[in-house]
Every structure is written in structure tokens, then in C-alpha cells.
PDB file of C-alpha atoms and ligand atoms in Angstrom:
ATOM      1  CA  MET A   1      74.980 -41.141  39.902  1.00 91.00           C
ATOM      2  CA  ALA A   2      72.401 -39.530  42.162  1.00 97.00           C
ATOM      3  CA  LEU A   3      73.123 -37.824  45.448  1.00 98.00           C
ATOM      4  CA  LEU A   4      70.240 -37.661  47.904  1.00 98.00           C
ATOM      5  CA  PRO A   5      69.796 -34.926  50.531  1.00 98.00           C
ATOM      6  CA  ILE A   6      70.816 -36.049  54.031  1.00 98.00           C
ATOM      7  CA  TYR A   7      68.394 -35.006  56.793  1.00 98.00           C
ATOM      8  CA  GLU A   8      70.045 -33.543  59.884  1.00 98.00           C
ATOM      9  CA  THR A   9      68.962 -33.235  63.502  1.00 98.00           C
ATOM     10  CA  PRO A  10      66.497 -31.875  64.688  1.00 98.00           C
ATOM     11  CA  ASP A  11      64.514 -32.734  61.521  1.00 98.00           C
ATOM     12  CA  PRO A  12      61.441 -34.782  62.583  1.00 98.00           C
ATOM     13  CA  MET A  13      62.111 -37.179  59.648  1.00 98.00           C
ATOM     14  CA  LEU A  14      64.904 -38.705  61.761  1.00 99.00           C
ATOM     15  CA  ARG A  15      62.376 -39.568  64.518  1.00 98.00           C
ATOM     16  CA  GLN A  16      60.144 -41.642  62.218  1.00 98.00           C
ATOM     17  CA  ILE A  17      59.927 -45.371  62.919  1.00 98.00           C
ATOM     18  CA  SER A  18      60.895 -47.053  59.650  1.00 99.00           C
ATOM     19  CA  THR A  19      58.508 -49.663  58.211  1.00 99.00           C
ATOM     20  CA  PRO A  20      59.495 -53.077  56.794  1.00 99.00           C
ATOM     21  CA  VAL A  21      60.471 -53.351  53.138  1.00 98.00           C
ATOM     22  CA  GLU A  22      57.737 -55.373  51.363  1.00 98.00           C
ATOM     23  CA  ASN A  23      59.351 -55.952  47.971  1.00 98.00           C
ATOM     24  CA  VAL A  24      63.006 -56.281  47.062  1.00 98.00           C
ATOM     25  CA  ASP A  25      62.628 -55.011  43.489  1.00 98.00           C
ATOM     26  CA  ASP A  26      64.332 -52.784  40.929  1.00 98.00           C
ATOM     27  CA  GLU A  27      62.875 -49.631  42.474  1.00 98.00           C
ATOM     28  CA  LEU A  28      64.483 -50.583  45.804  1.00 98.00           C
ATOM     29  CA  ARG A  29      67.778 -51.431  44.059  1.00 98.00           C
ATOM     30  CA  THR A  30      67.791 -47.939  42.491  1.00 98.00           C
ATOM     31  CA  LEU A  31      67.357 -46.415  45.962  1.00 98.00           C
ATOM     32  CA  ILE A  32      70.186 -48.655  47.265  1.00 98.00           C
ATOM     33  CA  ARG A  33      72.505 -47.463  44.471  1.00 98.00           C
ATOM     34  CA  ASP A  34      71.668 -43.813  45.219  1.00 98.00           C
ATOM     35  CA  MET A  35      72.255 -44.424  48.946  1.00 98.00           C
ATOM     36  CA  PHE A  36      75.737 -45.824  48.225  1.00 98.00           C
ATOM     37  CA  ASP A  37      76.516 -42.813  45.986  1.00 98.00           C
ATOM     38  CA  THR A  38      75.380 -40.506  48.797  1.00 98.00           C
ATOM     39  CA  MET A  39      77.286 -42.404  51.518  1.00 98.00           C
ATOM     40  CA  TYR A  40      80.583 -42.527  49.572  1.00 98.00           C
ATOM     41  CA  ASP A  41      80.258 -38.842  48.645  1.00 98.00           C
ATOM     42  CA  ALA A  42      79.551 -37.698  52.224  1.00 98.00           C
ATOM     43  CA  PRO A  43      81.810 -39.598  53.100  1.00 97.00           C
ATOM     44  CA  GLY A  44      80.412 -42.067  55.611  1.00 98.00           C
ATOM     45  CA  ILE A  45      80.652 -45.766  56.457  1.00 98.00           C
ATOM     46  CA  GLY A  46      76.914 -46.369  56.819  1.00 98.00           C
ATOM     47  CA  LEU A  47      73.594 -44.823  55.863  1.00 99.00           C
ATOM     48  CA  ALA A  48      70.009 -45.647  56.815  1.00 99.00           C
ATOM     49  CA  ALA A  49      67.230 -44.917  54.299  1.00 99.00           C
ATOM     50  CA  VAL A  50      65.435 -42.634  56.772  1.00 99.00           C
ATOM     51  CA  GLN A  51      68.493 -40.333  56.682  1.00 99.00           C
ATOM     52  CA  VAL A  52      67.664 -39.622  53.031  1.00 98.00           C
ATOM     53  CA  GLY A  53      63.952 -39.227  53.760  1.00 98.00           C
ATOM     54  CA  VAL A  54      62.755 -42.796  53.083  1.00 98.00           C
ATOM     55  CA  PRO A  55      61.541 -44.323  56.393  1.00 99.00           C
ATOM     56  CA  LYS A  56      61.963 -47.969  55.303  1.00 98.00           C
ATOM     57  CA  ARG A  57      63.964 -50.686  57.074  1.00 99.00           C
ATOM     58  CA  LEU A  58      66.951 -50.509  54.742  1.00 99.00           C
ATOM     59  CA  LEU A  59      70.557 -49.556  55.376  1.00 98.00           C
ATOM     60  CA  VAL A  60      73.852 -49.681  53.525  1.00 98.00           C
ATOM     61  CA  MET A  61      77.352 -49.970  54.957  1.00 98.00           C
ATOM     62  CA  ASP A  62      80.934 -50.013  53.705  1.00 98.00           C
ATOM     63  CA  LEU A  63      83.695 -49.677  56.286  1.00 97.00           C
ATOM     64  CA  GLN A  64      86.158 -48.728  53.484  1.00 93.00           C
ATOM     65  CA  GLU A  65      89.141 -49.854  55.532  1.00 91.00           C
ATOM     66  CA  PRO A  66      92.619 -49.136  54.156  1.00 90.00           C
ATOM     67  CA  ALA A  67      94.085 -52.029  52.116  1.00 92.00           C
ATOM     68  CA  ASP A  68      97.219 -51.959  54.303  1.00 93.00           C
ATOM     69  CA  PRO A  69      96.286 -51.752  58.003  1.00 90.00           C
ATOM     70  CA  ASP A  70      99.727 -50.230  58.728  1.00 94.00           C
ATOM     71  CA  ASP A  71      99.211 -47.457  56.169  1.00 94.00           C
ATOM     72  CA  PRO A  72      96.079 -45.338  56.720  1.00 91.00           C
ATOM     73  CA  GLU A  73      96.780 -43.606  53.362  1.00 92.00           C
ATOM     74  CA  SER A  74      96.556 -46.843  51.358  1.00 93.00           C
ATOM     75  CA  PRO A  75      93.497 -46.992  49.059  1.00 91.00           C
ATOM     76  CA  PRO A  76      90.363 -48.244  50.853  1.00 90.00           C
ATOM     77  CA  VAL A  77      88.980 -51.675  49.985  1.00 90.00           C
ATOM     78  CA  LYS A  78      85.372 -51.408  48.827  1.00 93.00           C
ATOM     79  CA  GLU A  79      83.082 -53.886  50.539  1.00 96.00           C
ATOM     80  CA  PRO A  80      79.511 -52.660  50.073  1.00 98.00           C
ATOM     81  CA  ARG A  81      76.934 -54.354  52.299  1.00 98.00           C
ATOM     82  CA  VAL A  82      73.140 -54.043  52.128  1.00 99.00           C
ATOM     83  CA  PHE A  83      70.832 -54.842  55.056  1.00 99.00           C
ATOM     84  CA  ILE A  84      67.085 -55.054  54.418  1.00 99.00           C
ATOM     85  CA  ASN A  85      64.671 -55.647  57.362  1.00 99.00           C
ATOM     86  CA  PRO A  86      67.624 -56.351  59.698  1.00 99.00           C
ATOM     87  CA  GLU A  87      67.069 -57.913  63.133  1.00 98.00           C
ATOM     88  CA  ILE A  88      69.478 -58.432  65.999  1.00 98.00           C
ATOM     89  CA  VAL A  89      68.844 -61.909  67.392  1.00 98.00           C
ATOM     90  CA  GLY A  90      71.691 -62.007  69.910  1.00 98.00           C
ATOM     91  CA  ALA A  91      74.171 -59.683  71.573  1.00 98.00           C
ATOM     92  CA  SER A  92      77.202 -60.195  73.817  1.00 98.00           C
ATOM     93  CA  ASP A  93      77.023 -59.137  77.466  1.00 98.00           C
ATOM     94  CA  ARG A  94      80.343 -57.329  77.034  1.00 98.00           C
ATOM     95  CA  LYS A  95      79.931 -53.680  76.061  1.00 98.00           C
ATOM     96  CA  VAL A  96      82.698 -51.550  74.589  1.00 98.00           C
ATOM     97  CA  PRO A  97      83.011 -47.807  73.973  1.00 98.00           C
ATOM     98  CA  TYR A  98      83.423 -46.423  70.453  1.00 98.00           C
ATOM     99  CA  SER A  99      83.683 -42.804  69.390  1.00 98.00           C
ATOM    100  CA  GLU A 100      80.705 -42.468  67.032  1.00 98.00           C
ATOM    101  CA  GLY A 101      79.778 -39.878  64.467  1.00 98.00           C
ATOM    102  CA  CYS A 102      76.665 -39.462  62.323  1.00 98.00           C
ATOM    103  CA  LEU A 103      75.983 -37.805  58.980  1.00 98.00           C
ATOM    104  CA  SER A 104      72.781 -36.452  60.558  1.00 98.00           C
ATOM    105  CA  VAL A 105      74.785 -34.833  63.411  1.00 98.00           C
ATOM    106  CA  PRO A 106      77.618 -33.490  61.245  1.00 97.00           C
ATOM    107  CA  ASP A 107      81.189 -33.250  62.581  1.00 96.00           C
ATOM    108  CA  GLN A 108      80.307 -34.321  66.123  1.00 98.00           C
ATOM    109  CA  TYR A 109      81.798 -37.362  67.855  1.00 98.00           C
ATOM    110  CA  ALA A 110      81.152 -38.937  71.238  1.00 98.00           C
ATOM    111  CA  GLU A 111      81.726 -42.292  72.914  1.00 98.00           C
ATOM    112  CA  VAL A 112      78.801 -44.690  73.011  1.00 98.00           C
ATOM    113  CA  MET A 113      78.800 -48.075  74.811  1.00 98.00           C
ATOM    114  CA  ARG A 114      77.338 -51.002  72.870  1.00 98.00           C
ATOM    115  CA  PRO A 115      77.618 -54.816  72.871  1.00 98.00           C
ATOM    116  CA  ASP A 116      80.860 -55.730  71.073  1.00 98.00           C
ATOM    117  CA  ARG A 117      79.305 -58.674  69.150  1.00 98.00           C
ATOM    118  CA  VAL A 118      75.862 -59.101  67.688  1.00 98.00           C
ATOM    119  CA  THR A 119      74.175 -61.849  65.721  1.00 98.00           C
ATOM    120  CA  ALA A 120      72.041 -60.328  62.985  1.00 98.00           C
ATOM    121  CA  ARG A 121      69.554 -61.535  60.371  1.00 98.00           C
ATOM    122  CA  TRP A 122      68.711 -59.615  57.233  1.00 99.00           C
ATOM    123  CA  LEU A 123      67.868 -59.778  53.523  1.00 98.00           C
ATOM    124  CA  ASP A 124      70.265 -58.611  50.825  1.00 98.00           C
ATOM    125  CA  GLU A 125      69.461 -56.708  47.599  1.00 98.00           C
ATOM    126  CA  ASN A 126      68.513 -60.000  45.901  1.00 98.00           C
ATOM    127  CA  GLY A 127      66.080 -60.961  48.661  1.00 98.00           C
ATOM    128  CA  GLU A 128      68.439 -63.667  50.027  1.00 98.00           C
ATOM    129  CA  HIS A 129      68.422 -64.356  53.779  1.00 98.00           C
ATOM    130  CA  HIS A 130      71.589 -63.963  55.854  1.00 98.00           C
ATOM    131  CA  GLU A 131      72.506 -64.645  59.475  1.00 98.00           C
ATOM    132  CA  GLU A 132      75.955 -63.732  60.736  1.00 98.00           C
ATOM    133  CA  GLU A 133      77.798 -62.817  63.921  1.00 98.00           C
ATOM    134  CA  LEU A 134      79.442 -59.410  63.553  1.00 98.00           C
ATOM    135  CA  ASP A 135      82.085 -57.754  65.702  1.00 98.00           C
ATOM    136  CA  GLY A 136      84.336 -54.711  65.766  1.00 97.00           C
ATOM    137  CA  LEU A 137      83.346 -51.636  63.779  1.00 97.00           C
ATOM    138  CA  LEU A 138      80.873 -53.686  61.750  1.00 98.00           C
ATOM    139  CA  ALA A 139      78.909 -54.470  64.931  1.00 98.00           C
ATOM    140  CA  VAL A 140      79.085 -50.836  66.104  1.00 98.00           C
ATOM    141  CA  CYS A 141      77.954 -49.489  62.746  1.00 98.00           C
ATOM    142  CA  LEU A 142      75.097 -51.979  62.350  1.00 98.00           C
ATOM    143  CA  GLN A 143      73.746 -51.070  65.802  1.00 98.00           C
ATOM    144  CA  HIS A 144      74.095 -47.342  65.010  1.00 99.00           C
ATOM    145  CA  GLU A 145      72.209 -47.817  61.711  1.00 98.00           C
ATOM    146  CA  MET A 146      69.528 -49.990  63.296  1.00 99.00           C
ATOM    147  CA  ASP A 147      68.922 -47.249  65.878  1.00 99.00           C
ATOM    148  CA  HIS A 148      68.052 -44.948  62.952  1.00 99.00           C
ATOM    149  CA  LEU A 149      65.259 -47.380  61.981  1.00 99.00           C
ATOM    150  CA  GLU A 150      63.722 -46.714  65.432  1.00 99.00           C
ATOM    151  CA  GLY A 151      64.185 -42.940  65.227  1.00 99.00           C
ATOM    152  CA  VAL A 152      67.162 -43.039  67.607  1.00 99.00           C
ATOM    153  CA  LEU A 153      70.395 -41.035  67.167  1.00 99.00           C
ATOM    154  CA  PHE A 154      73.737 -41.760  68.860  1.00 98.00           C
ATOM    155  CA  ILE A 155      73.360 -38.572  70.898  1.00 98.00           C
ATOM    156  CA  ASP A 156      70.292 -40.127  72.571  1.00 98.00           C
ATOM    157  CA  HIS A 157      72.681 -42.575  74.288  1.00 98.00           C
ATOM    158  CA  LEU A 158      74.649 -39.747  75.951  1.00 98.00           C
ATOM    159  CA  SER A 159      73.994 -38.087  79.299  1.00 98.00           C
ATOM    160  CA  LYS A 160      71.955 -34.882  78.985  1.00 98.00           C
ATOM    161  CA  LEU A 161      75.085 -32.893  79.802  1.00 98.00           C
ATOM    162  CA  LYS A 162      77.130 -34.498  77.005  1.00 98.00           C
ATOM    163  CA  ARG A 163      74.230 -34.346  74.548  1.00 98.00           C
ATOM    164  CA  ASP A 164      73.742 -30.629  75.194  1.00 98.00           C
ATOM    165  CA  MET A 165      77.487 -30.078  74.692  1.00 98.00           C
ATOM    166  CA  VAL A 166      77.381 -31.859  71.315  1.00 98.00           C
ATOM    167  CA  LEU A 167      74.280 -29.902  70.223  1.00 98.00           C
ATOM    168  CA  LYS A 168      75.917 -26.634  71.278  1.00 98.00           C
ATOM    169  CA  LYS A 169      79.036 -27.417  69.249  1.00 98.00           C
ATOM    170  CA  LEU A 170      76.834 -28.388  66.295  1.00 98.00           C
ATOM    171  CA  ALA A 171      75.035 -25.033  66.495  1.00 97.00           C
ATOM    172  CA  LYS A 172      78.411 -23.273  66.549  1.00 96.00           C
ATOM    173  CA  VAL A 173      79.701 -25.207  63.491  1.00 93.00           C
ATOM    174  CA  ARG A 174      76.482 -24.320  61.661  1.00 95.00           C
ATOM    175  CA  ARG A 175      76.770 -20.615  62.566  1.00 95.00           C
ATOM    176  CA  GLU A 176      80.354 -20.550  61.286  1.00 92.00           C
ATOM    177  CA  ARG A 177      79.384 -22.411  58.098  1.00 87.00           C
ATOM    178  CA  GLY A 178      76.501 -20.015  57.541  1.00 85.00           C
ATOM    179  CA  ALA A 179      78.843 -17.052  57.967  1.00 79.00           C
ATOM    180  CA  LYS A 180      81.348 -18.533  55.476  1.00 73.00           C
ATOM    181  CA  ALA A 181      78.676 -19.354  52.898  1.00 68.00           C
ATOM    182  CA  ALA A 182      77.295 -15.794  53.020  1.00 58.00           C
TER     183      ALA A 182
HETATM  184  O1  GNR B   1      80.077 -42.382  58.840  1.00 72.10           O
HETATM  185  C1  GNR B   1      79.758 -42.797  59.957  1.00 72.10           C
HETATM  186  N1  GNR B   1      80.726 -43.125  60.846  1.00 72.10           N
HETATM  187  C2  GNR B   1      80.484 -43.781  62.029  1.00 72.10           C
HETATM  188  C3  GNR B   1      81.514 -43.837  62.956  1.00 72.10           C
HETATM  189  C4  GNR B   1      81.344 -44.501  64.141  1.00 72.10           C
HETATM  190  C5  GNR B   1      80.143 -45.106  64.424  1.00 72.10           C
HETATM  191  C6  GNR B   1      79.096 -45.045  63.522  1.00 72.10           C
HETATM  192  C7  GNR B   1      79.267 -44.402  62.326  1.00 72.10           C
HETATM  193  S1  GNR B   1      77.974 -44.355  61.171  1.00 72.10           S
HETATM  194  C8  GNR B   1      78.329 -42.863  60.349  1.00 72.10           C
HETATM  195  C9  GNR B   1      77.392 -42.662  59.177  1.00 72.10           C
HETATM  196  C10 GNR B   1      75.981 -42.511  59.700  1.00 72.10           C
HETATM  197  O2  GNR B   1      75.548 -41.520  60.207  1.00 72.10           O
HETATM  198  N2  GNR B   1      75.218 -43.559  59.618  1.00 72.10           N
HETATM  199  O3  GNR B   1      73.964 -43.521  60.119  1.00 72.10           O
HETATM  200 NI1   NI B   2      73.995 -42.062  61.703  1.00 72.10          NI
END
């Protein structure tokens, strides 16, 4: 198991435009495994390669929803998903708010409006093509991860006032963490 360092805002790494994956090979599959280890450890429900310092068009997701929807404490079902060179080929007109967080903006949450359904195309870890319509949290998370491939963070979708509030709270959390660690 290998945990990779997660880059946090305002690191310029997160502003890189990720480049297409050329070869779906064993080296890439090793990176994918390490990204899952890192995402589950964080814990998070998605991770783009650029967040671990590899600006390639690759992301992993696992919503890890509880087995029993009525019992949030029930053990999560593992459903790992890999998206290589993903594209959104269609989106609904209807937009819905969702309170988003990001491992690169730790412990901060804010509502972002996005299309509630998207049709996406991608390759999996075996180089197989997929096209599927996604909705719910899966659609939200895919759009959040695909933003990372363009150097965009969820805070970029907020008004300047809200963004500054989030960044101020982040600075405060970091000051308190720094004080505790010392
Ligand atoms: O763990 C994560 N949770 C989350 C919640 C709502 C909307 C998007 C996300 S993705 C985030 C992990 C992350 O930063 N992925 O880039
Ligand atoms: Ni994120």
C-alpha cells in the first residue's frame, strides 16, 4: 500500500491543465492502485491524479455508500470506479445544488450548482471504452473531478465573498492545526 501526498490550495500544481493518458499500462495501474489507497485513507469519494502531483487525465471514485440506506453506520459498499480521459458529451439543463468538499481544500464545504445528469465517455483501467448517463452524487463527483483536470477547484464556482470566507476559514483551521502540531 502506498499513500501519495495530496496537494492543497494554493499550490500551483492544482492549476495545471492535465494532459491525456497515452498508454493504459501497468505503470498507470500502479498509480491507480496508489490513488485508491490515498483516497480511502483520506478519506474521500474521489481523487484526480493532479491532486497527487500527476497532471494526467485520470481520476478514481468510490462513493462508499452505506450498505443499508436507513443506517448510516452500516459498512460501506466498495464500488471503485476508474475514469481515464473522461469527456462529458451531454448535460441536463436542470441544475441542482450540492454541498461540496475537496481534499485539496481540507474541511471546507460550500454549495455548488451543477447539472444533475451528465452523459460521460471514458476508458477504464483495461483500456475499455464506456459511455453512461450518471446522476445524483456520481454526477456531482464526476464533474468536480473533471474540473480538477482543467485546474479548477469547487471554490472557483463560488462568489468572491463566499470564496474569501472559505479561504479565511481554511487559514484558521491551518493555524490551529499548526499550533496543535507544535
Ligand atoms: O471526498 C470528496 N467529497 C466530495 C463531496 C461532495 C462533492 C465532491 C466531493 S469530491 C471530494 C474528494 C475530492 O477532493 N476530489 O477531488
Ligand atoms: Ni477535489
